[in-house]
PDB file of C-alpha atoms in Angstrom:
ATOM      1  CA  MET Q  46     -49.932  11.731   0.986  1.00  0.00           C
ATOM      2  CA  THR Q  47     -52.364  14.495   0.062  1.00  0.00           C
ATOM      3  CA  ILE Q  48     -51.803  17.090  -2.653  1.00  0.00           C
ATOM      4  CA  THR Q  49     -54.140  20.047  -3.095  1.00  0.00           C
ATOM      5  CA  PHE Q  50     -54.076  22.144  -6.262  1.00  0.00           C
ATOM      6  CA  GLN Q  51     -55.486  25.619  -6.716  1.00  0.00           C
ATOM      7  CA  LEU Q  52     -56.151  25.951 -10.455  1.00  0.00           C
ATOM      8  CA  ASN Q  53     -57.275  29.467 -11.316  1.00  0.00           C
ATOM      9  CA  HIS Q  54     -56.333  28.926 -14.959  1.00  0.00           C
ATOM     10  CA  GLY Q  55     -58.412  28.819 -18.107  1.00  0.00           C
ATOM     11  CA  ILE Q  56     -60.004  25.594 -19.346  1.00  0.00           C
ATOM     12  CA  GLY Q  57     -57.048  24.738 -21.581  1.00  0.00           C
ATOM     13  CA  ASP Q  58     -54.552  25.286 -18.769  1.00  0.00           C
ATOM     14  CA  ASN Q  59     -56.626  23.074 -16.470  1.00  0.00           C
ATOM     15  CA  LEU Q  60     -56.510  20.350 -19.115  1.00  0.00           C
ATOM     16  CA  PHE Q  61     -52.706  20.606 -19.287  1.00  0.00           C
ATOM     17  CA  ILE Q  62     -52.385  19.256 -15.751  1.00  0.00           C
ATOM     18  CA  THR Q  63     -54.717  16.266 -16.183  1.00  0.00           C
ATOM     19  CA  PRO Q  64     -52.041  13.825 -17.490  1.00  0.00           C
ATOM     20  CA  THR Q  65     -49.937  14.640 -14.409  1.00  0.00           C
ATOM     21  CA  LEU Q  66     -52.794  13.664 -12.083  1.00  0.00           C
ATOM     22  CA  LYS Q  67     -52.629  10.150 -13.505  1.00  0.00           C
ATOM     23  CA  LEU Q  68     -48.856  10.019 -12.936  1.00  0.00           C
ATOM     24  CA  LEU Q  69     -49.297  11.166  -9.332  1.00  0.00           C
ATOM     25  CA  ARG Q  70     -51.709   8.331  -8.632  1.00  0.00           C
ATOM     26  CA  GLU Q  71     -49.323   5.866 -10.301  1.00  0.00           C
ATOM     27  CA  TYR Q  72     -46.534   7.207  -8.078  1.00  0.00           C
ATOM     28  CA  ASP Q  73     -48.628   6.639  -4.949  1.00  0.00           C
ATOM     29  CA  SER Q  74     -51.817   4.603  -5.305  1.00  0.00           C
ATOM     30  CA  GLN Q  75     -53.057   5.934  -1.946  1.00  0.00           C
ATOM     31  CA  MET Q  76     -52.441   9.578  -2.774  1.00  0.00           C
ATOM     32  CA  ARG Q  77     -55.359  11.953  -2.283  1.00  0.00           C
ATOM     33  CA  ILE Q  78     -55.537  14.643  -4.948  1.00  0.00           C
ATOM     34  CA  ASN Q  79     -57.777  17.598  -4.143  1.00  0.00           C
ATOM     35  CA  ILE Q  80     -58.656  20.160  -6.806  1.00  0.00           C
ATOM     36  CA  ASN Q  81     -59.815  23.712  -6.124  1.00  0.00           C
ATOM     37  CA  THR Q  82     -60.824  25.204  -9.452  1.00  0.00           C
ATOM     38  CA  ILE Q  83     -63.111  27.666 -11.169  1.00  0.00           C
ATOM     39  CA  HIS Q  84     -63.741  25.003 -13.852  1.00  0.00           C
ATOM     40  CA  PRO Q  85     -64.853  21.904 -11.885  1.00  0.00           C
ATOM     41  CA  GLN Q  86     -66.428  20.258 -14.948  1.00  0.00           C
ATOM     42  CA  VAL Q  87     -62.945  19.756 -16.415  1.00  0.00           C
ATOM     43  CA  PHE Q  88     -62.358  17.239 -13.603  1.00  0.00           C
ATOM     44  CA  LEU Q  89     -65.852  15.762 -13.453  1.00  0.00           C
ATOM     45  CA  ASN Q  90     -65.668  11.962 -13.018  1.00  0.00           C
ATOM     46  CA  ASN Q  91     -61.865  12.105 -13.080  1.00  0.00           C
ATOM     47  CA  PRO Q  92     -60.785   8.875 -11.323  1.00  0.00           C
ATOM     48  CA  TYR Q  93     -57.615  10.470  -9.980  1.00  0.00           C
ATOM     49  CA  VAL Q  94     -59.327  13.348  -8.166  1.00  0.00           C
ATOM     50  CA  SER Q  95     -60.391  12.712  -4.580  1.00  0.00           C
ATOM     51  CA  LYS Q  96     -62.244  15.955  -3.836  1.00  0.00           C
ATOM     52  CA  MET Q  97     -63.166  19.205  -5.579  1.00  0.00           C
ATOM     53  CA  ASN Q  98     -64.323  22.651  -4.484  1.00  0.00           C
ATOM     54  CA  ASN Q  99     -63.703  26.286  -5.437  1.00  0.00           C
ATOM     55  CA  ARG Q 100     -61.846  27.493  -2.368  1.00  0.00           C
ATOM     56  CA  LEU Q 101     -58.735  29.594  -2.939  1.00  0.00           C
ATOM     57  CA  HIS Q 102     -56.357  27.147  -1.326  1.00  0.00           C
ATOM     58  CA  GLY Q 103     -53.582  24.808  -2.425  1.00  0.00           C
ATOM     59  CA  TYR Q 104     -50.543  24.755  -4.686  1.00  0.00           C
ATOM     60  CA  TRP Q 105     -50.995  26.968  -7.720  1.00  0.00           C
ATOM     61  CA  PRO Q 106     -48.649  25.785 -10.493  1.00  0.00           C
ATOM     62  CA  GLN Q 107     -47.623  28.861 -12.411  1.00  0.00           C
ATOM     63  CA  TYR Q 108     -48.572  29.078 -16.067  1.00  0.00           C
ATOM     64  CA  ALA Q 109     -46.443  26.734 -18.157  1.00  0.00           C
ATOM     65  CA  ASP Q 110     -45.970  29.400 -20.847  1.00  0.00           C
ATOM     66  CA  PRO Q 111     -42.648  30.857 -19.585  1.00  0.00           C
ATOM     67  CA  ILE Q 112     -41.031  27.417 -19.395  1.00  0.00           C
ATOM     68  CA  SER Q 113     -42.156  26.443 -22.876  1.00  0.00           C
ATOM     69  CA  ARG Q 114     -40.965  29.754 -24.338  1.00  0.00           C
ATOM     70  CA  LYS Q 115     -37.525  29.443 -22.769  1.00  0.00           C
ATOM     71  CA  LYS Q 116     -37.274  25.738 -23.602  1.00  0.00           C
ATOM     72  CA  PRO Q 117     -39.041  25.228 -26.957  1.00  0.00           C
ATOM     73  CA  ASP Q 118     -38.896  21.447 -26.529  1.00  0.00           C
ATOM     74  CA  ARG Q 119     -41.111  21.707 -23.450  1.00  0.00           C
ATOM     75  CA  HIS Q 120     -44.753  21.227 -24.315  1.00  0.00           C
ATOM     76  CA  HIS Q 121     -47.071  22.895 -21.792  1.00  0.00           C
ATOM     77  CA  ILE Q 122     -48.124  19.446 -20.528  1.00  0.00           C
ATOM     78  CA  VAL Q 123     -44.473  18.557 -19.885  1.00  0.00           C
ATOM     79  CA  ALA Q 124     -43.795  21.942 -18.286  1.00  0.00           C
ATOM     80  CA  MET Q 125     -46.800  21.524 -15.985  1.00  0.00           C
ATOM     81  CA  LYS Q 126     -45.558  18.085 -14.916  1.00  0.00           C
ATOM     82  CA  GLU Q 127     -42.097  19.536 -14.178  1.00  0.00           C
ATOM     83  CA  LEU Q 128     -43.611  22.326 -12.068  1.00  0.00           C
ATOM     84  CA  VAL Q 129     -45.435  19.744  -9.956  1.00  0.00           C
ATOM     85  CA  GLU Q 130     -42.361  17.488  -9.685  1.00  0.00           C
ATOM     86  CA  ASN Q 131     -40.145  20.350  -8.539  1.00  0.00           C
ATOM     87  CA  HIS Q 132     -42.644  21.722  -6.028  1.00  0.00           C
ATOM     88  CA  PHE Q 133     -43.331  18.376  -4.334  1.00  0.00           C
ATOM     89  CA  ASN Q 134     -39.837  16.922  -4.857  1.00  0.00           C
ATOM     90  CA  LEU Q 135     -41.103  13.959  -6.875  1.00  0.00           C
ATOM     91  CA  LYS Q 136     -39.813  12.028  -9.865  1.00  0.00           C
ATOM     92  CA  LEU Q 137     -42.717  10.982 -12.059  1.00  0.00           C
ATOM     93  CA  SER Q 138     -42.830   8.831 -15.177  1.00  0.00           C
ATOM     94  CA  ASN Q 139     -42.825  10.295 -18.677  1.00  0.00           C
ATOM     95  CA  VAL Q 140     -46.031  12.144 -19.417  1.00  0.00           C
ATOM     96  CA  GLU Q 141     -48.271  11.525 -22.437  1.00  0.00           C
ATOM     97  CA  LEU Q 142     -49.062  14.618 -24.511  1.00  0.00           C
ATOM     98  CA  LYS Q 143     -52.802  14.089 -24.276  1.00  0.00           C
ATOM     99  CA  PRO Q 144     -55.208  15.892 -21.936  1.00  0.00           C
ATOM    100  CA  GLU Q 145     -57.854  13.801 -20.215  1.00  0.00           C
ATOM    101  CA  ILE Q 146     -61.524  14.580 -19.637  1.00  0.00           C
ATOM    102  CA  PHE Q 147     -64.088  12.160 -18.250  1.00  0.00           C
ATOM    103  CA  ILE Q 148     -67.380  13.937 -18.847  1.00  0.00           C
ATOM    104  CA  LYS Q 149     -70.004  11.284 -19.538  1.00  0.00           C
ATOM    105  CA  THR Q 150     -72.261  11.900 -22.495  1.00  0.00           C
ATOM    106  CA  LYS Q 151     -74.664   9.675 -24.342  1.00  0.00           C
ATOM    107  CA  ASP Q 152     -73.222   7.786 -27.282  1.00  0.00           C
ATOM    108  CA  ILE Q 153     -73.049  10.579 -29.830  1.00  0.00           C
ATOM    109  CA  VAL Q 154     -72.551   9.666 -33.466  1.00  0.00           C
ATOM    110  CA  PRO Q 155     -70.871  12.548 -35.326  1.00  0.00           C
ATOM    111  CA  THR Q 156     -73.351  13.457 -38.042  1.00  0.00           C
ATOM    112  CA  ASN Q 157     -72.326  17.066 -38.675  1.00  0.00           C
ATOM    113  CA  PRO Q 158     -69.342  17.363 -41.047  1.00  0.00           C
ATOM    114  CA  VAL Q 159     -67.418  20.426 -39.835  1.00  0.00           C
ATOM    115  CA  GLY Q 160     -67.719  22.751 -36.854  1.00  0.00           C
ATOM    116  CA  VAL Q 161     -65.931  26.121 -36.973  1.00  0.00           C
ATOM    117  CA  GLN Q 162     -65.044  28.261 -33.976  1.00  0.00           C
ATOM    118  CA  THR Q 163     -66.481  31.770 -34.236  1.00  0.00           C
ATOM    119  CA  ILE Q 164     -66.685  32.681 -30.533  1.00  0.00           C
ATOM    120  CA  HIS Q 165     -63.427  33.761 -28.907  1.00  0.00           C
ATOM    121  CA  LYS Q 166     -62.366  35.190 -25.553  1.00  0.00           C
ATOM    122  CA  ASN Q 167     -61.662  38.914 -25.461  1.00  0.00           C
ATOM    123  CA  GLN Q 168     -58.101  38.319 -24.345  1.00  0.00           C
ATOM    124  CA  TRP Q 169     -54.719  38.560 -26.022  1.00  0.00           C
ATOM    125  CA  PHE Q 170     -56.209  41.430 -28.096  1.00  0.00           C
ATOM    126  CA  GLY Q 171     -57.514  38.861 -30.560  1.00  0.00           C
ATOM    127  CA  ASN Q 172     -54.009  37.711 -31.446  1.00  0.00           C
ATOM    128  CA  LYS Q 173     -55.297  34.138 -31.711  1.00  0.00           C
ATOM    129  CA  VAL Q 174     -58.218  35.068 -33.928  1.00  0.00           C
ATOM    130  CA  TRP Q 175     -57.946  34.439 -37.667  1.00  0.00           C
ATOM    131  CA  LYS Q 176     -60.431  36.381 -39.816  1.00  0.00           C
ATOM    132  CA  GLY Q 177     -61.145  33.315 -41.945  1.00  0.00           C
ATOM    133  CA  PHE Q 178     -63.113  31.602 -39.175  1.00  0.00           C
ATOM    134  CA  ASN Q 179     -66.282  33.551 -39.920  1.00  0.00           C
ATOM    135  CA  LYS Q 180     -65.959  33.008 -43.661  1.00  0.00           C
ATOM    136  CA  LEU Q 181     -65.583  29.240 -43.238  1.00  0.00           C
ATOM    137  CA  ALA Q 182     -68.525  29.197 -40.841  1.00  0.00           C
ATOM    138  CA  GLU Q 183     -70.728  30.453 -43.681  1.00  0.00           C
ATOM    139  CA  LYS Q 184     -69.920  27.260 -45.594  1.00  0.00           C
ATOM    140  CA  TYR Q 185     -69.854  24.856 -42.672  1.00  0.00           C
ATOM    141  CA  SER Q 186     -71.376  25.097 -39.154  1.00  0.00           C
ATOM    142  CA  PRO Q 187     -70.435  27.662 -36.507  1.00  0.00           C
ATOM    143  CA  ILE Q 188     -69.920  26.094 -33.094  1.00  0.00           C
ATOM    144  CA  PRO Q 189     -72.662  27.611 -30.910  1.00  0.00           C
ATOM    145  CA  LYS Q 190     -72.219  29.241 -27.531  1.00  0.00           C
ATOM    146  CA  CYS Q 191     -72.624  26.551 -24.877  1.00  0.00           C
ATOM    147  CA  LYS Q 192     -73.934  26.957 -21.347  1.00  0.00           C
ATOM    148  CA  ASP Q 193     -71.200  24.819 -19.788  1.00  0.00           C
ATOM    149  CA  ILE Q 194     -68.325  22.462 -20.556  1.00  0.00           C
ATOM    150  CA  GLU Q 195     -70.552  19.373 -20.489  1.00  0.00           C
ATOM    151  CA  ASN Q 196     -72.756  20.879 -23.194  1.00  0.00           C
ATOM    152  CA  LEU Q 197     -69.678  21.966 -25.176  1.00  0.00           C
ATOM    153  CA  VAL Q 198     -68.274  18.431 -25.109  1.00  0.00           C
ATOM    154  CA  ALA Q 199     -71.559  17.061 -26.469  1.00  0.00           C
ATOM    155  CA  VAL Q 200     -71.571  19.668 -29.259  1.00  0.00           C
ATOM    156  CA  LEU Q 201     -67.964  18.964 -30.237  1.00  0.00           C
ATOM    157  CA  LYS Q 202     -68.624  15.211 -30.368  1.00  0.00           C
ATOM    158  CA  SER Q 203     -71.433  15.797 -32.874  1.00  0.00           C
ATOM    159  CA  PHE Q 204     -68.897  16.951 -35.504  1.00  0.00           C
ATOM    160  CA  LYS Q 205     -66.584  14.859 -37.656  1.00  0.00           C
ATOM    161  CA  LEU Q 206     -64.010  17.671 -37.761  1.00  0.00           C
ATOM    162  CA  ILE Q 207     -63.373  20.884 -35.837  1.00  0.00           C
ATOM    163  CA  VAL Q 208     -61.603  24.032 -37.090  1.00  0.00           C
ATOM    164  CA  CYS Q 209     -60.464  26.328 -34.293  1.00  0.00           C
ATOM    165  CA  ALA Q 210     -57.791  28.515 -32.782  1.00  0.00           C
ATOM    166  CA  GLU Q 211     -55.224  27.144 -30.378  1.00  0.00           C
ATOM    167  CA  GLY Q 212     -56.875  27.046 -26.974  1.00  0.00           C
ATOM    168  CA  CYS Q 213     -59.751  25.421 -25.135  1.00  0.00           C
ATOM    169  CA  LEU Q 214     -61.330  23.773 -28.196  1.00  0.00           C
ATOM    170  CA  SER Q 215     -58.110  22.335 -29.617  1.00  0.00           C
ATOM    171  CA  HIS Q 216     -57.229  20.752 -26.257  1.00  0.00           C
ATOM    172  CA  LEU Q 217     -60.754  19.413 -25.736  1.00  0.00           C
ATOM    173  CA  CYS Q 218     -60.638  17.889 -29.223  1.00  0.00           C
ATOM    174  CA  LYS Q 219     -57.390  16.126 -28.377  1.00  0.00           C
ATOM    175  CA  ALA Q 220     -58.847  14.804 -25.133  1.00  0.00           C
ATOM    176  CA  LEU Q 221     -61.958  13.593 -26.969  1.00  0.00           C
ATOM    177  CA  ASP Q 222     -60.096  12.196 -30.012  1.00  0.00           C
ATOM    178  CA  ILE Q 223     -61.948  14.515 -32.383  1.00  0.00           C
ATOM    179  CA  PRO Q 224     -60.044  15.390 -35.592  1.00  0.00           C
ATOM    180  CA  CYS Q 225     -59.053  19.032 -35.502  1.00  0.00           C
ATOM    181  CA  ILE Q 226     -57.510  21.722 -37.692  1.00  0.00           C
ATOM    182  CA  VAL Q 227     -55.831  24.373 -35.556  1.00  0.00           C
ATOM    183  CA  ILE Q 228     -54.964  27.850 -36.856  1.00  0.00           C
ATOM    184  CA  TYR Q 229     -51.844  29.136 -35.123  1.00  0.00           C
ATOM    185  CA  GLY Q 230     -50.774  32.197 -37.094  1.00  0.00           C
ATOM    186  CA  GLY Q 231     -47.632  33.517 -35.435  1.00  0.00           C
ATOM    187  CA  PHE Q 232     -48.912  33.815 -31.879  1.00  0.00           C
ATOM    188  CA  ALA Q 233     -47.535  30.487 -30.670  1.00  0.00           C
ATOM    189  CA  ILE Q 234     -46.089  27.272 -32.074  1.00  0.00           C
ATOM    190  CA  PRO Q 235     -47.421  23.693 -31.929  1.00  0.00           C
ATOM    191  CA  GLU Q 236     -44.288  22.538 -30.106  1.00  0.00           C
ATOM    192  CA  TRP Q 237     -45.512  24.471 -27.071  1.00  0.00           C
ATOM    193  CA  ASN Q 238     -49.154  23.494 -26.984  1.00  0.00           C
ATOM    194  CA  GLY Q 239     -50.124  21.459 -30.063  1.00  0.00           C
ATOM    195  CA  TYR Q 240     -50.449  17.801 -30.999  1.00  0.00           C
ATOM    196  CA  GLU Q 241     -48.874  15.930 -33.902  1.00  0.00           C
ATOM    197  CA  ASP Q 242     -52.088  14.202 -34.966  1.00  0.00           C
ATOM    198  CA  GLN Q 243     -53.902  17.500 -35.401  1.00  0.00           C
ATOM    199  CA  ILE Q 244     -53.456  19.612 -38.529  1.00  0.00           C
ATOM    200  CA  ASN Q 245     -51.572  22.640 -37.242  1.00  0.00           C
ATOM    201  CA  ILE Q 246     -51.520  25.558 -39.672  1.00  0.00           C
ATOM    202  CA  ILE Q 247     -48.944  28.184 -38.817  1.00  0.00           C
ATOM    203  CA  SER Q 248     -47.386  31.191 -40.495  1.00  0.00           C
ATOM    204  CA  ASN Q 249     -44.122  32.797 -39.477  1.00  0.00           C
ATOM    205  CA  ASN Q 250     -44.653  35.745 -41.812  1.00  0.00           C
ATOM    206  CA  CYS Q 251     -43.564  38.163 -39.100  1.00  0.00           C
ATOM    207  CA  LYS Q 252     -40.159  38.871 -37.612  1.00  0.00           C
ATOM    208  CA  LEU Q 253     -41.594  38.589 -34.097  1.00  0.00           C
ATOM    209  CA  ALA Q 254     -43.299  35.223 -34.597  1.00  0.00           C
ATOM    210  CA  PRO Q 255     -43.895  33.350 -32.394  1.00  0.00           C
ATOM    211  CA  CYS Q 256     -44.636  36.375 -30.245  1.00  0.00           C
ATOM    212  CA  TYR Q 257     -47.126  35.269 -27.563  1.00  0.00           C
ATOM    213  CA  LYS Q 258     -48.046  38.947 -27.299  1.00  0.00           C
ATOM    214  CA  PRO Q 259     -50.744  39.701 -24.691  1.00  0.00           C
ATOM    215  CA  ASP Q 260     -51.242  43.220 -26.059  1.00  0.00           C
ATOM    216  CA  ARG Q 261     -52.224  44.718 -29.398  1.00  0.00           C
ATOM    217  CA  CYS Q 262     -50.251  43.471 -32.399  1.00  0.00           C
ATOM    218  CA  PRO Q 263     -48.135  46.283 -33.932  1.00  0.00           C
ATOM    219  CA  PHE Q 264     -48.255  44.597 -37.359  1.00  0.00           C
ATOM    220  CA  ASP Q 265     -52.025  44.167 -37.646  1.00  0.00           C
ATOM    221  CA  LYS Q 266     -51.636  40.393 -37.251  1.00  0.00           C
ATOM    222  CA  LYS Q 267     -49.511  40.137 -40.394  1.00  0.00           C
ATOM    223  CA  CYS Q 268     -48.740  36.506 -39.567  1.00  0.00           C
ATOM    224  CA  PHE Q 269     -52.327  35.545 -40.417  1.00  0.00           C
ATOM    225  CA  LYS Q 270     -52.359  37.182 -43.838  1.00  0.00           C
ATOM    226  CA  GLU Q 271     -50.883  34.254 -45.790  1.00  0.00           C
ATOM    227  CA  ILE Q 272     -53.286  31.748 -44.222  1.00  0.00           C
ATOM    228  CA  THR Q 273     -56.148  31.821 -46.705  1.00  0.00           C
ATOM    229  CA  THR Q 274     -59.604  30.318 -46.319  1.00  0.00           C
ATOM    230  CA  GLU Q 275     -58.902  28.336 -49.499  1.00  0.00           C
ATOM    231  CA  LYS Q 276     -55.854  26.739 -47.891  1.00  0.00           C
ATOM    232  CA  VAL Q 277     -57.803  25.716 -44.810  1.00  0.00           C
ATOM    233  CA  ASP Q 278     -60.783  24.585 -46.883  1.00  0.00           C
ATOM    234  CA  ASN Q 279     -58.485  22.298 -48.873  1.00  0.00           C
ATOM    235  CA  GLU Q 280     -57.266  20.783 -45.605  1.00  0.00           C
ATOM    236  CA  ILE Q 281     -60.884  20.268 -44.537  1.00  0.00           C
ATOM    237  CA  LYS Q 282     -61.779  18.482 -47.758  1.00  0.00           C
ATOM    238  CA  SER Q 283     -58.638  16.357 -47.604  1.00  0.00           C
ATOM    239  CA  ARG Q 284     -59.359  15.308 -44.021  1.00  0.00           C
ATOM    240  CA  LEU Q 285     -63.022  14.522 -44.672  1.00  0.00           C
ATOM    241  CA  TRP Q 286     -62.431  12.566 -47.869  1.00  0.00           C
ATOM    242  CA  ASN Q 287     -59.548  10.589 -46.464  1.00  0.00           C
TER     243      ASN Q 287
END
């Protein structure tokens, strides 16, 4: 059996499907899994992937977001697995809520205390972006712009703790077992795309939260207002000292 995926998603969305690849191979040890993606480094050295290229061909699992919003108990990883099961008429085992990445780096000992995300995509009208990131970066270390995912993985592994928005970095940290503090605001909720062993800071100080709004916030991101830099800094100190 051969399955070919077309994954024109972002890095985080590509990571959501990685636990399902393992389940597919467990279902059929001879299965060939081909990946067509704009982010091939996400699947670099992945033992469950037979072939990769960037051709626009294969099954494109729709974004897991609608499923998770309609069924709040469906994490994006679970929703992605269900999309694949339904499309190929399979019944897979229970999926672990942990993305997988197999990028090989030298043994990196984390010597930098805290890395803070200050670079964000210009999407969602900044609805994921908390103003406190830049202020914390003045005290700790801003995560630099990286030329590719392999370089980003090496940078992340150099830190003992990462502070970031929900997205690419939070999912990479989970895959790499790097402690992480994730600022949610009211855009989304950890039940959809978070992890219990990360510190998920969320505010529902908005009647629309969680909104998942792709356009400009009509309340000037009110949900972020009660998340102070002091609150997050206290979480940083608690995590580092413990």
